Amino acid sequence: MIRQLFIFFLMVIFLSSCLKQSIADAMIADQDPGAKGVATLTYQINGNTVTTTVNGPDDQTSTDYQLICSKEPYLSTNFFLYGLDCLSTTGELTFTFGTALTVGHYSYLGSYGDMFILNYNNQAEYAHDPADSISFNITSYSQEHINGNFSGVLTPMIKAGFPNTYGTPGSVLITNGSFKNVPVFSW
Amino acid sequence: MLKGIFASMLFFIVTHSDAQLGVMKMVGKNTSNYSFGIGAYVKGIFSVSQSSDVTVELGANIFFLNDGGSGDGTVIIPLKAGYRYSLNGTGLGFYVEPQIGYNIYGVTSTYVDGNTENLKFHGLVFAANTGYLFLIGNTPLDLNLRYETVVDHGGSDNYVSLGLSFYLHFGKRDNE
């Protein structure tokens, strides 16, 4: 009898702990129903709009995702590296914020060295030229979700090799970029 | 007056009490920014038989949020009733203790769209507690491991705790 009761109790606890969000997350979602179940990232690349929408963004996994901000251990240190990653129908967009994730401004300049930013229809776009840059603003970070906007000037990489061959410097304009309700995942 | 009578009745019924300090960790989705928490409780124990006790427990658990200082964390104050069953029937050794109760007060202080908000909640509390009752000299101790969940607003806060509790002596049965 005692054993059955305890097993029943364990089942109740297991089922209740399967609820997908914390109490605070649930309360915030109740306050803002529009942000509850969809993550979006959109931008224009030379005037062409790219939009990625993910329903149930918190259900994504490390091996099956479309739009996340990952939090990964940084080499063998105690620090974590935060990075936005979006796999859209036109290709990947990625940006590393650094070892801290807070509301604020983040940028990468071409003068720092070549850096892949995104793929657009099999065309890789880099921060390459000293005048290139990509800037992200995180406007809110709450309950492990971020919102913000971004823009940039990039250079296309025409051909990979030694050395890489780049196209017209600064010919790729990223405008009206925004992301909303992107979950921050640890792994 | 009624409160006084009730307190007096409890004093005579409760055979002994425990107090505990424990280390806790919030678990589940989106809890990576929580560092270790601390918890304490006092527990009234009503002996039913040599192997069984009915327990009433009032706790206070604090979980610190380490997300760059934008929020403080979560406080939960559960009041629970439980049934503690000693597996070897002696009242010592390993035991299991399912508990159910109510969260008297809960608050999560967190950063929401540029402002720190205090989100207050209550909710049902379920806990599965297991531990080992033993004596060091004449001092009874209880080393225990617990999984606890608070359910409210369609979400849940889940945590595990590891604690060591000691008896508060004031009942007759302590001298037996």
CSV table of C-alpha atoms in Angstrom, one decimal:
chain,number,residue,atom,x,y,z
A,1,MET,CA,0.0,0.0,0.0
A,2,ILE,CA,2.8,2.4,1.0
A,3,ARG,CA,4.7,1.5,-2.1
A,4,GLN,CA,1.7,2.2,-4.4
A,5,LEU,CA,1.1,5.5,-2.7
A,6,PHE,CA,4.7,6.6,-3.1
A,7,ILE,CA,4.7,5.5,-6.8
A,8,PHE,CA,1.5,7.4,-7.4
A,9,PHE,CA,3.1,10.4,-5.7
A,10,LEU,CA,6.2,10.2,-7.8
A,11,MET,CA,4.0,10.1,-10.9
A,12,VAL,CA,2.2,13.3,-9.8
A,13,ILE,CA,5.5,15.1,-9.2
A,14,PHE,CA,6.9,13.9,-12.5
A,15,LEU,CA,3.9,15.0,-14.4
A,16,SER,CA,3.8,18.4,-12.7
A,17,SER,CA,7.5,19.0,-13.3
A,18,CYS,CA,6.9,18.3,-17.0
A,19,LEU,CA,5.2,21.6,-17.3
A,20,LYS,CA,7.3,23.4,-20.0
A,21,GLN,CA,7.9,26.7,-18.2
A,22,SER,CA,8.7,28.1,-14.8
A,23,ILE,CA,6.0,29.9,-12.9
A,24,ALA,CA,7.6,33.3,-13.6
A,25,ASP,CA,7.8,32.4,-17.4
A,26,ALA,CA,4.1,31.5,-17.3
A,27,MET,CA,3.2,34.7,-15.5
A,28,ILE,CA,5.2,36.8,-18.0
A,29,ALA,CA,3.6,34.9,-20.9
A,30,ASP,CA,0.2,35.7,-19.5
A,31,GLN,CA,1.1,39.3,-19.4
A,32,ASP,CA,2.2,39.3,-23.0
A,33,PRO,CA,0.3,36.6,-24.8
A,34,GLY,CA,1.7,37.7,-28.2
A,35,ALA,CA,5.2,36.7,-27.2
A,36,LYS,CA,4.3,33.3,-25.8
A,37,GLY,CA,4.9,30.9,-28.6
A,38,VAL,CA,6.7,32.4,-31.5
A,39,ALA,CA,10.3,33.5,-32.1
A,40,THR,CA,11.1,35.6,-35.2
A,41,LEU,CA,14.1,37.0,-36.9
A,42,THR,CA,13.8,39.3,-40.0
A,43,TYR,CA,16.1,41.5,-42.0
A,44,GLN,CA,16.6,42.9,-45.4
A,45,ILE,CA,19.7,42.1,-47.5
A,46,ASN,CA,20.1,44.7,-50.2
A,47,GLY,CA,16.3,45.2,-50.1
A,48,ASN,CA,15.3,41.6,-50.1
A,49,THR,CA,13.4,40.5,-47.0
A,50,VAL,CA,14.4,37.3,-45.1
A,51,THR,CA,12.1,36.2,-42.3
A,52,THR,CA,12.3,33.2,-40.1
A,53,THR,CA,9.5,32.3,-37.7
A,54,VAL,CA,9.6,29.5,-35.2
A,55,ASN,CA,6.6,28.3,-33.4
A,56,GLY,CA,7.2,26.9,-29.9
A,57,PRO,CA,10.8,28.2,-29.8
A,58,ASP,CA,11.4,26.7,-26.4
A,59,ASP,CA,11.0,23.2,-27.8
A,60,GLN,CA,14.1,23.5,-30.0
A,61,THR,CA,17.1,21.3,-29.2
A,62,SER,CA,20.8,21.5,-29.7
A,63,THR,CA,20.5,19.2,-32.7
A,64,ASP,CA,17.3,20.5,-34.1
A,65,TYR,CA,16.9,24.3,-34.1
A,66,GLN,CA,16.2,27.2,-36.4
A,67,LEU,CA,16.5,30.3,-34.2
A,68,ILE,CA,18.3,30.4,-30.9
A,69,CYS,CA,20.9,32.2,-28.8
A,70,SER,CA,23.3,29.6,-27.6
A,71,LYS,CA,25.2,29.7,-24.4
A,72,GLU,CA,28.2,27.4,-24.6
A,73,PRO,CA,31.3,26.9,-22.5
A,74,TYR,CA,34.2,29.0,-23.8
A,75,LEU,CA,37.1,26.7,-24.4
A,76,SER,CA,38.3,25.4,-21.1
A,77,THR,CA,37.4,28.4,-19.1
A,78,ASN,CA,34.6,29.1,-16.6
A,79,PHE,CA,33.1,31.6,-19.1
A,80,PHE,CA,30.3,31.1,-21.5
A,81,LEU,CA,30.1,32.3,-25.1
A,82,TYR,CA,26.7,33.7,-26.3
A,83,GLY,CA,25.8,33.6,-29.9
A,84,LEU,CA,22.7,34.1,-32.1
A,85,ASP,CA,22.2,31.5,-34.7
A,86,CYS,CA,19.4,31.5,-37.3
A,87,LEU,CA,18.9,28.8,-40.0
A,88,SER,CA,16.6,30.4,-42.6
A,89,THR,CA,15.4,29.1,-45.9
A,90,THR,CA,18.1,31.3,-47.6
A,91,GLY,CA,21.0,30.3,-45.3
A,92,GLU,CA,22.5,30.8,-41.9
A,93,LEU,CA,23.0,34.0,-40.0
A,94,THR,CA,25.3,33.9,-37.0
A,95,PHE,CA,26.7,36.5,-34.6
A,96,THR,CA,28.7,36.1,-31.4
A,97,PHE,CA,27.8,38.5,-28.6
A,98,GLY,CA,30.7,37.6,-26.3
A,99,THR,CA,31.1,36.2,-22.8
A,100,ALA,CA,28.2,38.2,-21.3
A,101,LEU,CA,24.7,38.6,-22.5
A,102,THR,CA,23.0,41.8,-21.3
A,103,VAL,CA,20.8,44.5,-22.7
A,104,GLY,CA,23.1,46.7,-24.9
A,105,HIS,CA,25.0,47.2,-28.1
A,106,TYR,CA,27.3,44.7,-29.7
A,107,SER,CA,29.3,45.2,-32.9
A,108,TYR,CA,32.0,43.6,-35.0
A,109,LEU,CA,34.1,45.6,-37.4
A,110,GLY,CA,35.8,44.3,-40.5
A,111,SER,CA,39.1,45.8,-39.2
A,112,TYR,CA,39.1,43.1,-36.5
A,113,GLY,CA,39.6,40.4,-39.2
A,114,ASP,CA,37.5,38.4,-41.6
A,115,MET,CA,34.3,37.1,-40.0
A,116,PHE,CA,31.5,35.1,-41.5
A,117,ILE,CA,28.1,36.6,-40.8
A,118,LEU,CA,25.5,35.1,-43.0
A,119,ASN,CA,24.7,33.1,-46.1
A,120,TYR,CA,22.2,34.3,-48.6
A,121,ASN,CA,21.2,31.9,-51.4
A,122,ASN,CA,24.6,30.2,-51.3
A,123,GLN,CA,26.5,33.5,-51.2
A,124,ALA,CA,28.6,34.0,-48.0
A,125,GLU,CA,28.7,37.5,-46.6
A,126,TYR,CA,31.6,38.6,-44.4
A,127,ALA,CA,32.7,41.4,-42.3
A,128,HIS,CA,35.9,41.8,-44.3
A,129,ASP,CA,36.7,45.3,-45.5
A,130,PRO,CA,37.9,47.7,-42.8
A,131,ALA,CA,34.7,49.7,-43.5
A,132,ASP,CA,32.5,46.7,-42.9
A,133,SER,CA,30.6,46.3,-39.7
A,134,ILE,CA,27.6,44.5,-38.2
A,135,SER,CA,25.8,45.8,-35.1
A,136,PHE,CA,23.3,44.2,-32.8
A,137,ASN,CA,21.3,45.8,-30.1
A,138,ILE,CA,19.7,43.6,-27.4
A,139,THR,CA,16.7,45.7,-26.3
A,140,SER,CA,15.4,43.2,-23.7
A,141,TYR,CA,16.7,40.1,-22.0
A,142,SER,CA,14.2,38.4,-19.6
A,143,GLN,CA,13.4,34.9,-18.6
A,144,GLU,CA,16.0,33.5,-21.0
A,145,HIS,CA,14.6,35.2,-24.1
A,146,ILE,CA,16.1,38.1,-26.0
A,147,ASN,CA,14.6,40.8,-28.3
A,148,GLY,CA,16.5,43.3,-30.4
A,149,ASN,CA,17.6,44.7,-33.8
A,150,PHE,CA,20.6,44.7,-36.0
A,151,SER,CA,22.1,46.2,-39.2
A,152,GLY,CA,25.3,46.1,-41.1
A,153,VAL,CA,27.5,46.5,-44.1
A,154,LEU,CA,29.2,43.4,-45.4
A,155,THR,CA,31.3,42.1,-48.3
A,156,PRO,CA,30.5,39.1,-50.3
A,157,MET,CA,33.0,36.3,-50.6
A,158,ILE,CA,33.1,35.2,-54.2
A,159,LYS,CA,35.4,32.2,-53.8
A,160,ALA,CA,36.9,30.4,-50.9
A,161,GLY,CA,40.6,29.6,-51.2
A,162,PHE,CA,44.1,30.7,-50.2
A,163,PRO,CA,43.5,33.6,-50.1
A,164,ASN,CA,39.7,34.0,-50.3
A,165,THR,CA,38.4,36.1,-53.1
A,166,TYR,CA,36.0,38.8,-52.1
A,167,GLY,CA,33.6,40.9,-54.1
A,168,THR,CA,32.9,44.6,-54.0
A,169,PRO,CA,33.7,45.9,-50.4
A,170,GLY,CA,30.6,47.0,-48.5
A,171,SER,CA,28.2,46.0,-51.3
A,172,VAL,CA,25.9,44.0,-49.0
A,173,LEU,CA,23.6,46.1,-46.9
A,174,ILE,CA,21.8,44.6,-44.0
A,175,THR,CA,18.9,46.8,-42.9
A,176,ASN,CA,15.8,46.6,-40.7
A,177,GLY,CA,17.0,43.6,-38.8
A,178,SER,CA,15.1,42.5,-35.8
A,179,PHE,CA,14.7,39.5,-33.6
A,180,LYS,CA,12.0,38.7,-31.0
A,181,ASN,CA,11.5,36.1,-28.3
A,182,VAL,CA,14.6,34.2,-29.2
A,183,PRO,CA,15.3,31.6,-26.5
A,184,VAL,CA,18.7,31.4,-24.8
A,185,PHE,CA,19.8,27.8,-24.6
A,186,SER,CA,22.7,26.3,-22.6
A,187,TRP,CA,24.5,23.2,-23.8
B,1,MET,CA,-8.1,32.2,22.5
B,2,LEU,CA,-8.7,29.5,19.8
B,3,LYS,CA,-5.2,30.0,18.5
B,4,GLY,CA,-3.8,29.4,22.0
B,5,ILE,CA,-5.9,26.2,22.5
B,6,PHE,CA,-4.8,25.0,19.1
B,7,ALA,CA,-1.1,25.7,19.8
B,8,SER,CA,-1.4,23.9,23.2
B,9,MET,CA,-3.0,20.9,21.5
B,10,LEU,CA,-0.2,20.8,18.9
B,11,PHE,CA,2.4,21.0,21.7
B,12,PHE,CA,1.1,17.9,23.4
B,13,ILE,CA,0.4,16.0,20.1
B,14,VAL,CA,3.7,16.7,18.4
B,15,THR,CA,6.2,14.1,19.7
B,16,HIS,CA,9.2,15.9,18.4
B,17,SER,CA,10.4,18.4,15.8
B,18,ASP,CA,13.1,18.7,13.3
B,19,ALA,CA,14.9,21.8,12.0
B,20,GLN,CA,17.0,21.7,8.9
B,21,LEU,CA,19.4,23.6,6.8
B,22,GLY,CA,19.9,22.5,3.2
B,23,VAL,CA,21.5,23.3,-0.1
B,24,MET,CA,19.1,23.5,-3.1
B,25,LYS,CA,19.3,23.7,-6.8
B,26,MET,CA,16.6,24.8,-9.2
B,27,VAL,CA,16.2,22.4,-12.0
B,28,GLY,CA,14.3,22.3,-15.3
B,29,LYS,CA,14.1,24.6,-18.3
B,30,ASN,CA,15.6,28.0,-18.2
B,31,THR,CA,17.2,27.6,-14.7
B,32,SER,CA,20.8,27.8,-15.8
B,33,ASN,CA,21.1,31.3,-14.4
B,34,TYR,CA,20.2,30.1,-10.9
B,35,SER,CA,23.1,29.4,-8.6
B,36,PHE,CA,22.7,27.2,-5.6
B,37,GLY,CA,20.0,28.2,-3.1
B,38,ILE,CA,19.5,27.6,0.6
B,39,GLY,CA,16.6,26.3,2.4
B,40,ALA,CA,15.5,25.8,6.0
B,41,TYR,CA,12.5,24.3,7.6
B,42,VAL,CA,10.9,23.3,10.9
B,43,LYS,CA,9.0,20.1,11.0
B,44,GLY,CA,6.5,18.8,13.5
B,45,ILE,CA,6.4,15.0,13.8
B,46,PHE,CA,3.4,13.1,14.9
B,47,SER,CA,4.2,9.4,15.6
B,48,VAL,CA,1.6,7.0,14.2
B,49,SER,CA,3.6,3.8,14.8
B,50,GLN,CA,7.2,2.7,15.3
B,51,SER,CA,7.8,3.0,11.6
B,52,SER,CA,5.4,5.7,10.6
B,53,ASP,CA,5.0,9.4,11.3
B,54,VAL,CA,2.7,12.1,10.0
B,55,THR,CA,4.7,15.3,9.5
B,56,VAL,CA,3.8,19.0,9.1
B,57,GLU,CA,6.6,21.2,7.7
B,58,LEU,CA,7.1,24.9,7.2
B,59,GLY,CA,10.0,25.8,5.0
B,60,ALA,CA,11.7,28.8,3.5
B,61,ASN,CA,13.7,28.4,0.3
B,62,ILE,CA,15.8,31.1,-1.4
B,63,PHE,CA,17.3,30.7,-4.9
B,64,PHE,CA,19.7,33.3,-6.1
B,65,LEU,CA,19.5,34.5,-9.8
B,66,ASN,CA,22.9,35.0,-11.3
B,67,ASP,CA,22.0,36.7,-14.6
B,68,GLY,CA,24.2,39.8,-14.4
B,69,GLY,CA,22.4,41.4,-11.6
B,70,SER,CA,19.1,42.1,-13.4
B,71,GLY,CA,17.0,40.1,-11.0
B,72,ASP,CA,17.4,38.8,-7.5
B,73,GLY,CA,15.9,35.3,-7.6
B,74,THR,CA,13.1,33.3,-6.1
B,75,VAL,CA,11.7,32.8,-2.6
B,76,ILE,CA,9.3,30.0,-1.8
B,77,ILE,CA,7.7,29.4,1.6
B,78,PRO,CA,5.8,26.1,1.5
B,79,LEU,CA,3.6,24.5,4.2
B,80,LYS,CA,3.3,20.8,3.7
B,81,ALA,CA,2.0,17.7,5.3
B,82,GLY,CA,3.7,14.3,4.8
B,83,TYR,CA,3.8,10.7,5.7
B,84,ARG,CA,7.2,9.4,6.7
B,85,TYR,CA,7.7,5.7,6.5
B,86,SER,CA,10.8,4.0,7.8
B,87,LEU,CA,11.7,1.1,5.5
B,88,ASN,CA,13.1,-1.2,8.1
B,89,GLY,CA,10.2,-0.5,10.6
B,90,THR,CA,12.5,0.7,13.4
B,91,GLY,CA,12.1,4.4,13.0
B,92,LEU,CA,15.7,4.7,12.0
B,93,GLY,CA,17.5,4.0,8.7
B,94,PHE,CA,16.2,4.7,5.3
B,95,TYR,CA,12.8,6.3,4.9
B,96,VAL,CA,10.5,7.7,2.3
B,97,GLU,CA,8.2,10.7,2.8
B,98,PRO,CA,5.8,11.9,0.2
B,99,GLN,CA,4.5,15.4,1.0
B,100,ILE,CA,1.8,17.7,-0.3
B,101,GLY,CA,1.0,21.2,0.6
B,102,TYR,CA,0.5,24.9,-0.3
B,103,ASN,CA,3.0,27.6,-1.1
B,104,ILE,CA,2.1,30.3,1.4
B,105,TYR,CA,4.2,32.9,-0.3
B,106,GLY,CA,6.4,32.8,-3.5
B,107,VAL,CA,8.0,35.6,-5.4
B,108,THR,CA,10.4,35.7,-8.4
B,109,SER,CA,12.3,38.9,-8.8
B,110,THR,CA,13.4,39.1,-12.4
B,111,TYR,CA,14.2,41.6,-15.2
B,112,VAL,CA,11.3,42.1,-17.7
B,113,ASP,CA,11.7,44.5,-20.6
B,114,GLY,CA,13.9,46.9,-18.7
B,115,ASN,CA,12.3,46.7,-15.3
B,116,THR,CA,12.7,44.5,-12.3
B,117,GLU,CA,9.4,42.9,-11.6
B,118,ASN,CA,8.4,40.9,-8.5
B,119,LEU,CA,6.1,38.1,-9.7
B,120,LYS,CA,4.2,36.8,-6.7
B,121,PHE,CA,2.6,33.4,-6.7
B,122,HIS,CA,1.2,30.6,-4.5
B,123,GLY,CA,0.3,27.2,-5.8
B,124,LEU,CA,0.3,23.5,-4.8
B,125,VAL,CA,3.5,21.9,-3.6
B,126,PHE,CA,4.5,18.2,-4.1
B,127,ALA,CA,7.6,16.7,-2.7
B,128,ALA,CA,9.3,13.3,-2.7
B,129,ASN,CA,11.6,13.1,0.2
B,130,THR,CA,14.0,10.3,1.1
B,131,GLY,CA,16.6,10.1,3.7
B,132,TYR,CA,18.5,8.3,6.4
B,133,LEU,CA,17.8,8.6,10.1
B,134,PHE,CA,20.7,7.9,12.4
B,135,LEU,CA,22.2,8.7,15.8
B,136,ILE,CA,25.4,10.3,16.6
B,137,GLY,CA,25.7,9.7,20.4
B,138,ASN,CA,22.2,10.5,21.6
B,139,THR,CA,21.6,13.0,18.9
B,140,PRO,CA,19.2,11.9,16.1
B,141,LEU,CA,20.1,13.2,12.7
B,142,ASP,CA,18.4,13.0,9.3
B,143,LEU,CA,20.4,13.2,6.1
B,144,ASN,CA,17.9,13.7,3.3
B,145,LEU,CA,17.5,14.2,-0.4
B,146,ARG,CA,14.3,15.8,-1.8
B,147,TYR,CA,12.7,16.7,-5.1
B,148,GLU,CA,10.0,19.3,-4.8
B,149,THR,CA,7.8,21.0,-7.3
B,150,VAL,CA,5.5,24.1,-7.0
B,151,VAL,CA,2.7,24.4,-9.5
B,152,ASP,CA,1.0,27.6,-10.3
B,153,HIS,CA,-0.2,29.8,-13.2
B,154,GLY,CA,0.3,26.8,-15.6
B,155,GLY,CA,4.1,26.6,-14.8
B,156,SER,CA,6.2,24.9,-12.2
B,157,ASP,CA,9.3,25.6,-10.2
B,158,ASN,CA,11.2,22.5,-9.5
B,159,TYR,CA,14.2,21.9,-7.3
B,160,VAL,CA,16.3,19.3,-5.5
B,161,SER,CA,17.7,19.7,-2.0
B,162,LEU,CA,20.3,18.0,0.1
B,163,GLY,CA,20.0,18.6,3.8
B,164,LEU,CA,20.9,17.6,7.3
B,165,SER,CA,18.3,18.0,10.0
B,166,PHE,CA,18.5,17.7,13.7
B,167,TYR,CA,15.9,17.2,16.4
B,168,LEU,CA,14.4,20.0,18.5
B,169,HIS,CA,13.9,18.4,21.9
B,170,PHE,CA,10.7,19.3,23.7
B,171,GLY,CA,8.5,16.2,23.6
B,172,LYS,CA,8.2,13.3,26.1
B,173,ARG,CA,9.2,10.8,23.4
B,174,ASP,CA,12.7,12.3,23.1
B,175,ASN,CA,13.6,10.6,26.4
B,176,GLU,CA,12.3,7.2,25.4
